[in-house]
PDB file of C-alpha atoms and ligand atoms in Angstrom:
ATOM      1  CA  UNK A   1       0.000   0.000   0.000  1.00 77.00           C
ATOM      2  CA  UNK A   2       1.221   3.726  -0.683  1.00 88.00           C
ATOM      3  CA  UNK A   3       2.123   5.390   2.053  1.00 96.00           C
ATOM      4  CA  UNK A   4      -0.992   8.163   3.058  1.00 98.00           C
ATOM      5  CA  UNK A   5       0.141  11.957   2.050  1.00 98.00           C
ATOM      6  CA  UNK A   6      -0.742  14.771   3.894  1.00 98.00           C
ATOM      7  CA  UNK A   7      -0.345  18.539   3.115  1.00 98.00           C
ATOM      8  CA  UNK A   8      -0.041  22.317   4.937  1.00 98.00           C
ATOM      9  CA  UNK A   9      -1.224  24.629   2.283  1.00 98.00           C
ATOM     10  CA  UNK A  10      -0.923  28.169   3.264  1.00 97.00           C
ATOM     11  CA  UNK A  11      -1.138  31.470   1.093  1.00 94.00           C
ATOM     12  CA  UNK A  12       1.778  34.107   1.750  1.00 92.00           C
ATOM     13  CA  UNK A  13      -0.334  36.881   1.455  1.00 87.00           C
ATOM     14  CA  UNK A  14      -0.037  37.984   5.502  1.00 87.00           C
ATOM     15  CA  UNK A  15       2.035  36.249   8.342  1.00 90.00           C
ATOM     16  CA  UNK A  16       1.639  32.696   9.877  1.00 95.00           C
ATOM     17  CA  UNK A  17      -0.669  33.086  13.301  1.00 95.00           C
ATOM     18  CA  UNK A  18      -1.738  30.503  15.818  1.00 95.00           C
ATOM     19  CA  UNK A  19      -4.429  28.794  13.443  1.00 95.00           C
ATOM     20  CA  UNK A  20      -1.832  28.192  10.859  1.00 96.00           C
ATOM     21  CA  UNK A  21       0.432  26.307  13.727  1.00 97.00           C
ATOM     22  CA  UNK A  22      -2.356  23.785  14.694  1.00 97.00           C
ATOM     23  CA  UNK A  23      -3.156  23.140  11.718  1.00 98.00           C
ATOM     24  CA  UNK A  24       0.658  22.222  10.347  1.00 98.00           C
ATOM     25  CA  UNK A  25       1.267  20.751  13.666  1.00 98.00           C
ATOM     26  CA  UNK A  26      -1.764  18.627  13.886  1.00 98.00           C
ATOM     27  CA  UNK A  27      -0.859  17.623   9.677  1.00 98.00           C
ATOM     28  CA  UNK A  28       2.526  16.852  10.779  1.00 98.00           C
ATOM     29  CA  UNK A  29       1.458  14.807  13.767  1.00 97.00           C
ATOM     30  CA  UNK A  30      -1.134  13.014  11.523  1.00 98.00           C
ATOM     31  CA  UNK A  31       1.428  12.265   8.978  1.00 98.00           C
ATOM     32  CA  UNK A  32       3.994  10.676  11.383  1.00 97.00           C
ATOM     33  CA  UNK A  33       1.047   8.553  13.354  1.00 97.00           C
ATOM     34  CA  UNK A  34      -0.105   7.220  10.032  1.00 97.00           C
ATOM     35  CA  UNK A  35       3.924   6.580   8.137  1.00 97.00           C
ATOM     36  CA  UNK A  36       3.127   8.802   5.451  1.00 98.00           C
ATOM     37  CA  UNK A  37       4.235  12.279   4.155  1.00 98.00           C
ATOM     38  CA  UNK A  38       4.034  15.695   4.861  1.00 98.00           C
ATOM     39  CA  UNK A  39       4.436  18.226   1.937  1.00 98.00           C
ATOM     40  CA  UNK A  40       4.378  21.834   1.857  1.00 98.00           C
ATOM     41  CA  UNK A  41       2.092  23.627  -0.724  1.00 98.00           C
ATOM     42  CA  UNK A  42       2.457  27.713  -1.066  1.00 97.00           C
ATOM     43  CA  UNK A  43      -0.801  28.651  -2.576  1.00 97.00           C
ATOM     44  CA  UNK A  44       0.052  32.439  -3.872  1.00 96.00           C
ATOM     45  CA  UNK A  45      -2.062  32.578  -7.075  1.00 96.00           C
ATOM     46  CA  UNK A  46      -2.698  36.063  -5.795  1.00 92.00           C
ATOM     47  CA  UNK A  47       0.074  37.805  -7.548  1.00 88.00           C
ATOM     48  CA  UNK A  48      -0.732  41.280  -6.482  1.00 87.00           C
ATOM     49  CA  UNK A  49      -0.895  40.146  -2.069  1.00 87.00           C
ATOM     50  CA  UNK A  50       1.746  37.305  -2.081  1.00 87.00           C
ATOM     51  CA  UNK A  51       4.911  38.222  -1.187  1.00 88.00           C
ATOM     52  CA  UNK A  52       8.223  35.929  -1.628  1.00 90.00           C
ATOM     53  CA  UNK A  53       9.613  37.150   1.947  1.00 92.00           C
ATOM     54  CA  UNK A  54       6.513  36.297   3.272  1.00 93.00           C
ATOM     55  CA  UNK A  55       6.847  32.900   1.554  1.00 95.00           C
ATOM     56  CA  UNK A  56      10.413  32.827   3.379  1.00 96.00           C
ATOM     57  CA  UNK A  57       8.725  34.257   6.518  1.00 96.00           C
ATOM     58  CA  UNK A  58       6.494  30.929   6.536  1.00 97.00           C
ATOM     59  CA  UNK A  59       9.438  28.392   5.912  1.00 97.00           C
ATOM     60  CA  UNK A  60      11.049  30.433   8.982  1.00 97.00           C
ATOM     61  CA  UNK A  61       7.833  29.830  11.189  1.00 98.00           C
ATOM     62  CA  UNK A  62       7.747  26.303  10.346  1.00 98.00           C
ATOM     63  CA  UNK A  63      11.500  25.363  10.960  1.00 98.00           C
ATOM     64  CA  UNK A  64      11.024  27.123  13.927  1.00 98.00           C
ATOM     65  CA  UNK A  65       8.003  25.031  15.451  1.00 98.00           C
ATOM     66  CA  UNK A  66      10.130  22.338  14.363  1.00 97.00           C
ATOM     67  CA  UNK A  67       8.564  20.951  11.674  1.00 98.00           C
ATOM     68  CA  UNK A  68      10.776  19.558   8.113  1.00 97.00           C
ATOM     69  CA  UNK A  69       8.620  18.767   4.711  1.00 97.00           C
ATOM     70  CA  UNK A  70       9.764  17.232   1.567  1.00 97.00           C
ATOM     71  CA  UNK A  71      11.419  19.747  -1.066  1.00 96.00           C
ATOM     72  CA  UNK A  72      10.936  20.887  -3.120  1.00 96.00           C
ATOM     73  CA  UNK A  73       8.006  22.885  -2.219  1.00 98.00           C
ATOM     74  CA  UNK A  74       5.168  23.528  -4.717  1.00 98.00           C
ATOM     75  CA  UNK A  75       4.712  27.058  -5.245  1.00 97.00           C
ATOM     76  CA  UNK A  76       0.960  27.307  -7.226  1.00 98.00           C
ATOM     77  CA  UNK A  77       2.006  30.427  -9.156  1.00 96.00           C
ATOM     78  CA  UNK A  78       4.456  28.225 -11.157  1.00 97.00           C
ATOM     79  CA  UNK A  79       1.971  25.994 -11.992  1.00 98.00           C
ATOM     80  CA  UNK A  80      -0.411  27.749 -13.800  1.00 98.00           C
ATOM     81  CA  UNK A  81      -0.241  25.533 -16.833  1.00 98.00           C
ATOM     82  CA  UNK A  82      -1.915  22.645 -15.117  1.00 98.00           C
ATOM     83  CA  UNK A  83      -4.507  24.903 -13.944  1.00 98.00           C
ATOM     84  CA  UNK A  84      -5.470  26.354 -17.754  1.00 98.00           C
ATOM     85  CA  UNK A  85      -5.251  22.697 -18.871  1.00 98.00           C
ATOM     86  CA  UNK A  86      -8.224  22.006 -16.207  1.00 98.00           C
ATOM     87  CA  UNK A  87      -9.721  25.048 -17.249  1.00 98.00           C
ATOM     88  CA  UNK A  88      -9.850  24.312 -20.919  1.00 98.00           C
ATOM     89  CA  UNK A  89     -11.257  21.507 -20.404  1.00 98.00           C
ATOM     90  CA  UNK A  90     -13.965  23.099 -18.374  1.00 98.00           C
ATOM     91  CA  UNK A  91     -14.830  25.407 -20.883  1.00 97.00           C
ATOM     92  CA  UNK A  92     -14.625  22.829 -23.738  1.00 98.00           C
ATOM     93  CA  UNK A  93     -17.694  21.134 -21.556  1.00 98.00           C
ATOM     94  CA  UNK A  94     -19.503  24.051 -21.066  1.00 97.00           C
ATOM     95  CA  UNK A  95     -19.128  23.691 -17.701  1.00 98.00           C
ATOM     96  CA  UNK A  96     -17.904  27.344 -17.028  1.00 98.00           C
ATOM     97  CA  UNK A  97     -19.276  30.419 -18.643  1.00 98.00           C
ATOM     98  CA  UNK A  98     -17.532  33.835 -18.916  1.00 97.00           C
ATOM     99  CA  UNK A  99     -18.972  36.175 -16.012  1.00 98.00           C
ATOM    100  CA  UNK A 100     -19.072  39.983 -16.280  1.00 97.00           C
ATOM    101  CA  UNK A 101     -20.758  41.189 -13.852  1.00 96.00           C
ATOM    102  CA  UNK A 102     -18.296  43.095 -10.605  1.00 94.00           C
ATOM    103  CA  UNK A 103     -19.053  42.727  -7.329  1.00 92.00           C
ATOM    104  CA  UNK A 104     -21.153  45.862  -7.755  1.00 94.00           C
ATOM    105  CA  UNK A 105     -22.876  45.046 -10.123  1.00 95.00           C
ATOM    106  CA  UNK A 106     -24.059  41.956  -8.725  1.00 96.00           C
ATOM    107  CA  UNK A 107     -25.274  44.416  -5.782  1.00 94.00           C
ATOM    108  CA  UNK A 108     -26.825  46.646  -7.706  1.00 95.00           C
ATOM    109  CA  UNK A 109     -29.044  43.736  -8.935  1.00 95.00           C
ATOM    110  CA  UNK A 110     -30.143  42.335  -5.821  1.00 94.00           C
ATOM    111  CA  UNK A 111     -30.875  45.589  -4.369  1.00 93.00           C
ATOM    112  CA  UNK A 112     -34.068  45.883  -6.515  1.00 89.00           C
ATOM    113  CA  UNK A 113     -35.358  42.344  -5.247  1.00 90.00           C
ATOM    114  CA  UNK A 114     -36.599  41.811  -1.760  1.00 85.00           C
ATOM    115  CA  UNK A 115     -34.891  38.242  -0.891  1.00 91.00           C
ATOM    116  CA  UNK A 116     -31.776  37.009  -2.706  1.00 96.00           C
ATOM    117  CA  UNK A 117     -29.964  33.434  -1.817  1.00 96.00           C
ATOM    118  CA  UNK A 118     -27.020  33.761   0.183  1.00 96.00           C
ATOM    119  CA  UNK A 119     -23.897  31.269   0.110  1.00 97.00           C
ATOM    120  CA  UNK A 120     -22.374  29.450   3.095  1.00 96.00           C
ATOM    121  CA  UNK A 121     -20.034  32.501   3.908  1.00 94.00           C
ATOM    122  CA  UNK A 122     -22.941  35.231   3.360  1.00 94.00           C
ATOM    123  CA  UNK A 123     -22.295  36.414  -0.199  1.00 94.00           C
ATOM    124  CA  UNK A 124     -24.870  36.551  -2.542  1.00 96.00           C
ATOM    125  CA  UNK A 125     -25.249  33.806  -5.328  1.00 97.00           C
ATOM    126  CA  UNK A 126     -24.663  35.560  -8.475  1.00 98.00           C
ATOM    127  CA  UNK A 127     -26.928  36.166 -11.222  1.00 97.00           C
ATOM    128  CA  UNK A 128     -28.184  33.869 -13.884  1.00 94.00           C
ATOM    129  CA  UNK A 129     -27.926  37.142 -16.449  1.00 95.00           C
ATOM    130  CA  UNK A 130     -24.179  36.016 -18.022  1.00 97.00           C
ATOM    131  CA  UNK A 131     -25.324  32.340 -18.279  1.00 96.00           C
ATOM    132  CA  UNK A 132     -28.394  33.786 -20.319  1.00 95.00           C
ATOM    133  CA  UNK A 133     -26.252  35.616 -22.893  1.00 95.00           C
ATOM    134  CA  UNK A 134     -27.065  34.857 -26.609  1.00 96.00           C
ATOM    135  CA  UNK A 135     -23.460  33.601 -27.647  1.00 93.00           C
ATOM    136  CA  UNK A 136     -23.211  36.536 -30.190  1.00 96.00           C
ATOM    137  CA  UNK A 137     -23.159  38.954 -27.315  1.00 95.00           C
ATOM    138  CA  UNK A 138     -20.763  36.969 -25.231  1.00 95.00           C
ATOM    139  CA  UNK A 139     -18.566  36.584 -28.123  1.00 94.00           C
ATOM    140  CA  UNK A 140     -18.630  40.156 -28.834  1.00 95.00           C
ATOM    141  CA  UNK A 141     -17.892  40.530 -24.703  1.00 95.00           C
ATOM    142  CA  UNK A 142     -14.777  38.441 -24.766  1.00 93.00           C
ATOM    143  CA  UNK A 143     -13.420  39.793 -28.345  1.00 93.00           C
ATOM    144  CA  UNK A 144     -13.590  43.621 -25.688  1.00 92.00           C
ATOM    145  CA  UNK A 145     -11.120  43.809 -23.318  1.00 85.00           C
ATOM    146  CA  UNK A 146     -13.212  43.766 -20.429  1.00 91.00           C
ATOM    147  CA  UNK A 147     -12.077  41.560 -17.986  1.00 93.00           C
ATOM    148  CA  UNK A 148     -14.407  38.751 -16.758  1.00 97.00           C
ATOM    149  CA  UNK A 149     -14.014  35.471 -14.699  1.00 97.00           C
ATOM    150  CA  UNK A 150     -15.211  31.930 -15.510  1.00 98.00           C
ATOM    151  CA  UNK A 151     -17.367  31.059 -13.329  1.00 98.00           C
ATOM    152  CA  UNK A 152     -18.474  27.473 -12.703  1.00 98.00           C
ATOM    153  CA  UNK A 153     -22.261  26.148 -14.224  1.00 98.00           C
ATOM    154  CA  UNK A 154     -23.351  24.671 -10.989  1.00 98.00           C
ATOM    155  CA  UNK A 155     -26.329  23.221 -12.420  1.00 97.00           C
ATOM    156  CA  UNK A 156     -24.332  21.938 -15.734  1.00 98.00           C
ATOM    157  CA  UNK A 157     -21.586  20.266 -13.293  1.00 98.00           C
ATOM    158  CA  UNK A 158     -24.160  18.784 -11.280  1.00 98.00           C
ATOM    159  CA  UNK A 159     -25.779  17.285 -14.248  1.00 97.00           C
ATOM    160  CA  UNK A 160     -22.261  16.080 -15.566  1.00 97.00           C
ATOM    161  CA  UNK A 161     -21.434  14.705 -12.023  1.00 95.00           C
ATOM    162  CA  UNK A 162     -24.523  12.372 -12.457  1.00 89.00           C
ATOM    163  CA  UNK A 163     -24.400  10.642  -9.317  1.00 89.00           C
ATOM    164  CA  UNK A 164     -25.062  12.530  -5.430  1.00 93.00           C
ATOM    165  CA  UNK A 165     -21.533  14.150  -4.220  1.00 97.00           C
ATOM    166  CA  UNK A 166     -19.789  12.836  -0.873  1.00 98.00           C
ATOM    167  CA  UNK A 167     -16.767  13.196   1.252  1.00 98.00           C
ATOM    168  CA  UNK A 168     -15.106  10.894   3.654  1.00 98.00           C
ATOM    169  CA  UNK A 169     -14.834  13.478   6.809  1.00 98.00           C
ATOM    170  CA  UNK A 170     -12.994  12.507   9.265  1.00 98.00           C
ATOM    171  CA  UNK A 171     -12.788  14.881  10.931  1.00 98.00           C
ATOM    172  CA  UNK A 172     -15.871  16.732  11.716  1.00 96.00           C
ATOM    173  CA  UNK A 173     -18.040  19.819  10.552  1.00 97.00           C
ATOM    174  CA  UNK A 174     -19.825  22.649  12.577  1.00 96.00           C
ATOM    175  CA  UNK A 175     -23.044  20.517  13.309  1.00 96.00           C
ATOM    176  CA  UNK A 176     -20.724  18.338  14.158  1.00 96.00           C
ATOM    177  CA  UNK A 177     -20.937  15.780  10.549  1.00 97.00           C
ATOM    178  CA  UNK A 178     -18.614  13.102  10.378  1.00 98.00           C
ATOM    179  CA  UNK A 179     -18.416   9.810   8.394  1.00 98.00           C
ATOM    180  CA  UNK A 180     -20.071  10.436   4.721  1.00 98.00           C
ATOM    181  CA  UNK A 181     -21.038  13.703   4.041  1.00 98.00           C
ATOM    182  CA  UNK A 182     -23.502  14.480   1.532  1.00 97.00           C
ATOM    183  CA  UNK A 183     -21.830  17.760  -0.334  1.00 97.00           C
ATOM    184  CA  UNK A 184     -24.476  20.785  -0.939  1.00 96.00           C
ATOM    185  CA  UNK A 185     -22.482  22.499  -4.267  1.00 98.00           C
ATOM    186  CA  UNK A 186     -25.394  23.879  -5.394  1.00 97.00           C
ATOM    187  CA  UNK A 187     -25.453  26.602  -2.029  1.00 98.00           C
ATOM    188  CA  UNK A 188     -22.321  28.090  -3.500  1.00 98.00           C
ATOM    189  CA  UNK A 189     -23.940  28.934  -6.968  1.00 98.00           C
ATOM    190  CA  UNK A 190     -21.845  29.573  -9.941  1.00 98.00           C
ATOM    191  CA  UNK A 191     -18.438  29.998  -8.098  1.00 98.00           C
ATOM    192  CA  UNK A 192     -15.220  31.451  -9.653  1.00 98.00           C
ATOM    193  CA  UNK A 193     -13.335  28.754 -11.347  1.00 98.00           C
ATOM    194  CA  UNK A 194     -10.820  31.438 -13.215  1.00 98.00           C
ATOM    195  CA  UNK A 195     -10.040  35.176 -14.068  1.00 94.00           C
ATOM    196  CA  UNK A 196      -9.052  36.307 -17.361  1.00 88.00           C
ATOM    197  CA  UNK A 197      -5.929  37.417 -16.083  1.00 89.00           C
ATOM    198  CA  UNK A 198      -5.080  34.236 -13.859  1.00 93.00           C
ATOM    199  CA  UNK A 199      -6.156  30.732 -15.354  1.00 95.00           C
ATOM    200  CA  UNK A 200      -7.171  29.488 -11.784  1.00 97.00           C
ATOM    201  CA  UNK A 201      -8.972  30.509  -8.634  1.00 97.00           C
ATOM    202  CA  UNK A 202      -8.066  28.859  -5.179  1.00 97.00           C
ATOM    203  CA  UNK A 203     -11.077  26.103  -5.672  1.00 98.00           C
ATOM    204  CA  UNK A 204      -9.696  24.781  -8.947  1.00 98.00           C
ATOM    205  CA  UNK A 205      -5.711  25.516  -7.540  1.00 98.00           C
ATOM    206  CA  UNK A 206      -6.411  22.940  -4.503  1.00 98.00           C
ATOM    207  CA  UNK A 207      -7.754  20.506  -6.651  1.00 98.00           C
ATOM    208  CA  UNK A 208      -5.375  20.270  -9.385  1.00 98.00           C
ATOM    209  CA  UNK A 209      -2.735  20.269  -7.153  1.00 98.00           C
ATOM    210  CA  UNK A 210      -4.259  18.067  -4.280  1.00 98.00           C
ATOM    211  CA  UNK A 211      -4.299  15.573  -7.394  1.00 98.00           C
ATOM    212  CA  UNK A 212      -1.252  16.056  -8.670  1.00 98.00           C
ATOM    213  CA  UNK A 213       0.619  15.746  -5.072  1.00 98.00           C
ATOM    214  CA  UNK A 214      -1.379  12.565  -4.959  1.00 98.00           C
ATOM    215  CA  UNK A 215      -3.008  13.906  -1.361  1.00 98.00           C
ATOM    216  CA  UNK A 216      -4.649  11.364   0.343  1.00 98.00           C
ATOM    217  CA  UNK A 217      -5.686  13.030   3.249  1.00 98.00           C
ATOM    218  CA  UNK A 218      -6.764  17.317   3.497  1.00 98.00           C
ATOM    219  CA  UNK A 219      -6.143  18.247   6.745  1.00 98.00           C
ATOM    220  CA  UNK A 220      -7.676  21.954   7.320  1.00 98.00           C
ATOM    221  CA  UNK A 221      -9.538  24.337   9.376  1.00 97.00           C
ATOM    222  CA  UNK A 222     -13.649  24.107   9.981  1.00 96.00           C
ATOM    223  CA  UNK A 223     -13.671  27.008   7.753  1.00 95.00           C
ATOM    224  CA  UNK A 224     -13.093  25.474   4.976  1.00 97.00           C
ATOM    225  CA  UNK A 225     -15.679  22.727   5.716  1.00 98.00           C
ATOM    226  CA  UNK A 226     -18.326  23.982   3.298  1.00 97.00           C
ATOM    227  CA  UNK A 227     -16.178  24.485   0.633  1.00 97.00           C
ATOM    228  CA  UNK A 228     -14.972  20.955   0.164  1.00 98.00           C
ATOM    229  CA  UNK A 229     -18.592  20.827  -1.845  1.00 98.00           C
ATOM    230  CA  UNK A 230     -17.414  22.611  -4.655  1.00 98.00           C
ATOM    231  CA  UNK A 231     -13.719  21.065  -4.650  1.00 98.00           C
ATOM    232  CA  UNK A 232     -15.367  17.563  -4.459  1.00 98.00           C
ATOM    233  CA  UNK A 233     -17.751  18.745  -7.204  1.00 98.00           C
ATOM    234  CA  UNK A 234     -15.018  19.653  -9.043  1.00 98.00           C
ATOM    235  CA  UNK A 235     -13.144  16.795  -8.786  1.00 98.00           C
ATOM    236  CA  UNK A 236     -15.742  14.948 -10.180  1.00 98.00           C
ATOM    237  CA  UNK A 237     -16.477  17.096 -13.262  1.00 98.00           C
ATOM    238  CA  UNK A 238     -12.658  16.642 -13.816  1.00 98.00           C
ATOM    239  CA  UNK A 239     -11.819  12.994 -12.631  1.00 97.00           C
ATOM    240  CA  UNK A 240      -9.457  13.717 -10.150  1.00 98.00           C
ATOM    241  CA  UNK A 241      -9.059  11.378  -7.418  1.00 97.00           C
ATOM    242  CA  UNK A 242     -11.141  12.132  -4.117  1.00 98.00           C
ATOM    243  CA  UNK A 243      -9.107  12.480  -0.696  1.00 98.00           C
ATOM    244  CA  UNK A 244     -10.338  12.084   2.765  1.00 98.00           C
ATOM    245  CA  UNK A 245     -11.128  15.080   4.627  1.00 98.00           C
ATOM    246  CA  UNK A 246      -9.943  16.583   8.253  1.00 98.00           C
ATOM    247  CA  UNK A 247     -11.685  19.748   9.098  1.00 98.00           C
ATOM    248  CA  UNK A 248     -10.230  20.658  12.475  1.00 97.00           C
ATOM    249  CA  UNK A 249     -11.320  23.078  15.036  1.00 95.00           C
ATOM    250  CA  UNK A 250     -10.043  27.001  14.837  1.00 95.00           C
ATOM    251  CA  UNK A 251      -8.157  28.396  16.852  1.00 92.00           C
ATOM    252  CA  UNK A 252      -9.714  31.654  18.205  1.00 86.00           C
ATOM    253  CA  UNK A 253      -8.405  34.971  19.745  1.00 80.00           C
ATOM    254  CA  UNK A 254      -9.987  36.199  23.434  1.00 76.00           C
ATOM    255  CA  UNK A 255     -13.068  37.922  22.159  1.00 77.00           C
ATOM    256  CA  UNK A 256     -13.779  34.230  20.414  1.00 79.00           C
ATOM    257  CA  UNK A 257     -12.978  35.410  17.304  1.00 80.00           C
ATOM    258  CA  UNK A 258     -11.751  33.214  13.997  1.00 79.00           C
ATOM    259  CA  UNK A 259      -7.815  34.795  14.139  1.00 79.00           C
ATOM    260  CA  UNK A 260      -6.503  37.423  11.224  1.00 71.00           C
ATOM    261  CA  UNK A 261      -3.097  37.995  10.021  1.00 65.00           C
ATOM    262  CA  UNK A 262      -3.805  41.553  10.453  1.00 64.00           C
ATOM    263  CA  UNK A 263      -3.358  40.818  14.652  1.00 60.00           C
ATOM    264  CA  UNK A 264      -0.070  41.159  15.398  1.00 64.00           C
ATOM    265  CA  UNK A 265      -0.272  39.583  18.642  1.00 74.00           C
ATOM    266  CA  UNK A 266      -1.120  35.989  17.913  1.00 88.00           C
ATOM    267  CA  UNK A 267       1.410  36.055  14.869  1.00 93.00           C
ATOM    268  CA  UNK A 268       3.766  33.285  15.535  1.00 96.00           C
ATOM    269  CA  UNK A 269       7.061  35.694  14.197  1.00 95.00           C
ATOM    270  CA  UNK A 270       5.619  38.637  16.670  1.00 93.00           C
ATOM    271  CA  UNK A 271       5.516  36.222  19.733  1.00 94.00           C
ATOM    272  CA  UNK A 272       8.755  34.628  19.056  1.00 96.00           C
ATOM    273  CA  UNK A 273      10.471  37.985  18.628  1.00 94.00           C
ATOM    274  CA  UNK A 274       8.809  38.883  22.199  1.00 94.00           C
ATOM    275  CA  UNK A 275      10.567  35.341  23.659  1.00 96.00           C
ATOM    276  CA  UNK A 276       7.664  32.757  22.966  1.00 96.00           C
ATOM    277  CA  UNK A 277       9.009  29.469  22.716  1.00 97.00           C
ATOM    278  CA  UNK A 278       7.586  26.676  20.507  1.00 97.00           C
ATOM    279  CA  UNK A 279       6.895  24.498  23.172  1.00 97.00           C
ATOM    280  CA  UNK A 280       4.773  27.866  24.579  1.00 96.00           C
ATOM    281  CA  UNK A 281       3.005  27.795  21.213  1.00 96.00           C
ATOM    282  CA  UNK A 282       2.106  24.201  21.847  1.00 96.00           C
ATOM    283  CA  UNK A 283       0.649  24.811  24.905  1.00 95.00           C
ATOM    284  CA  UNK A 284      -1.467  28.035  23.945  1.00 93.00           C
ATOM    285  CA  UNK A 285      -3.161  25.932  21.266  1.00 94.00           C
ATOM    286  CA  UNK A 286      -3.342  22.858  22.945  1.00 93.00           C
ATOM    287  CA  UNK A 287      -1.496  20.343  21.369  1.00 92.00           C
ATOM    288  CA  UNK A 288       1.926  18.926  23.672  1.00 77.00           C
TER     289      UNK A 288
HETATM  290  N1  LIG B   1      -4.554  28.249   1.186  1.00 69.30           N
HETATM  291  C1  LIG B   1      -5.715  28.088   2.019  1.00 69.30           C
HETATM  292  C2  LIG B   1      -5.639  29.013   3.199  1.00 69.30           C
HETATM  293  O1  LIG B   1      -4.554  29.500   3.533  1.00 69.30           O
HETATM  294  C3  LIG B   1      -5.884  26.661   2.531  1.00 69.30           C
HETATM  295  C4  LIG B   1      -6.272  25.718   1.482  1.00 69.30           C
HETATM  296  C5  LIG B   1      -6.571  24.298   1.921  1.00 69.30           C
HETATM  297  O2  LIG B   1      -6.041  23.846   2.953  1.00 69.30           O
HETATM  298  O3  LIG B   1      -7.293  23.636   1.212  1.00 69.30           O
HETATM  299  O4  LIG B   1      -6.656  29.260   3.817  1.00 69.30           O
END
């Protein structure tokens, strides 16, 4: 049998806090207990907010709470080949459309209607109006240089997934789901698969990759529970194998809040500068 492989996939886009040490800690620890791997994913498809010393700034962290992954490290913004790949493939299907409307436009529309469907984080779904366009128009859109994002045909995927979605969780969810889980895609409407400037978004990112990096077990925080319905959605509209799923409790700051990289004070590079130790770290977030 292959040995099980595990991953930490942070974003560089602000520095490594409390909730980013569980959660490599508790990867790490998983990996060892089951003889598998541990790899290290930078997921900085965000070209304008990811920074390569704050890449460095995370290897730092992590060599510091004593951690060591396998090199070398996959960096997603050097991979953006195997995401348009995906994505042509998508759009060969028709299972993405291109989407022009900006986030204000989108609430401009739903301000003239009284009750508009929310998704699990408490945006609003977005509009049918860019899947309706006659393909002359949204030729003519595309030839313009207005930029647009392909967003996924939730409905379409569905249909082209045939069978009802699940994930092996086992870890558990907010109402506290564990075993199978029957995914909800549909919730998240027509999500953003791709921009016209970058062929990927994070949901399509995490799959190719968790695919390619042969990831047999996603280890994360509860806040991405919800969204594993679209990755495993996608996965399915693209074959890609299915992993098991961890989602693991956050780690909060005083007032109970989820934590930000804006606060400086649970940052893991602010408390070691003011003489934290890692075995303090362990402690404050409960794992020894
Ligand atoms: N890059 C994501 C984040 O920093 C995590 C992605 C994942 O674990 O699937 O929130």
């Amino acid at each position: 049998m292959r040995a099980p492989v595990f991953r930490f996939a942070p974003s560089p886009n602000g520095a490594l806090h409390l909730g980013h040490a569980y959660s490599a800690l508790i990867n790490h620890r998983m990996a060892q207990a089951a003889y598998g791997r541990f790899l290290l994913r930078i997921e900085d498809i965000d070209l304008g907010r990811c920074r390569p010393e704050q890449r460095d700034a995370i290897f730092d962290d992590l060599k510091w709470l004593g951690l060591d992954w396998e090199t070398p490290v996959r960096l997603q913004s050097q991979h953006f080949a195997d995401y348009s790949e995906a994505l042509d493939r998508l759009v060969d299907e028709e299972l993405v459309y291109p989407a022009f409307m900006t986030r204000r436009d989108v609430r401009a529309f739903i301000s003239e209607r009284q009750h508009w469907p929310r998704d699990p984080d408490g945006a609003p779904l977005y509009p049918d109006l860019d899947k309706q366009l006659p393909a002359a128009e949204r030729q003519s859109r595309l030839s313009s240089a207005v930029p647009f994002a392909w967003r996924l045909d939730v409905d379409a995927a569905l249909q082209h997934a045939g069978s009802p979605i699940t994930w092996f969780e086992t870890g558990s969810g907010p109402d506290g789901e564990t075993g199978t889980v029957n995914a909800e895609p549909a919730a998240w409407g027509d999500v953003v698969v791709a921009r016209s400037d970058i062929p990927t978004s994070y949901h399509l990112a995490v799959v190719v990759d968790d695919a390619v990096q042969e990831i047999t077990d996603v280890v994360r925080g509860l806040d991405l529970f919800h969204a594993t319905a679209v990755q495993r959605l996608l996965q399915d509209i693209l074959g890609l194998p299915v992993p098991d799923y961890h989602h693991h409790r956050l780690i909060l700051d005083q007032d109970g809040r989820k934590l930000s990289k804006r606060h400086g004070d649970t940052g893991l590079a602010s408390l070691r500068e003011a003489g934290a130790t890692p075995a303090d770290i362990r402690r404050r977030i409960g794992i020894e």
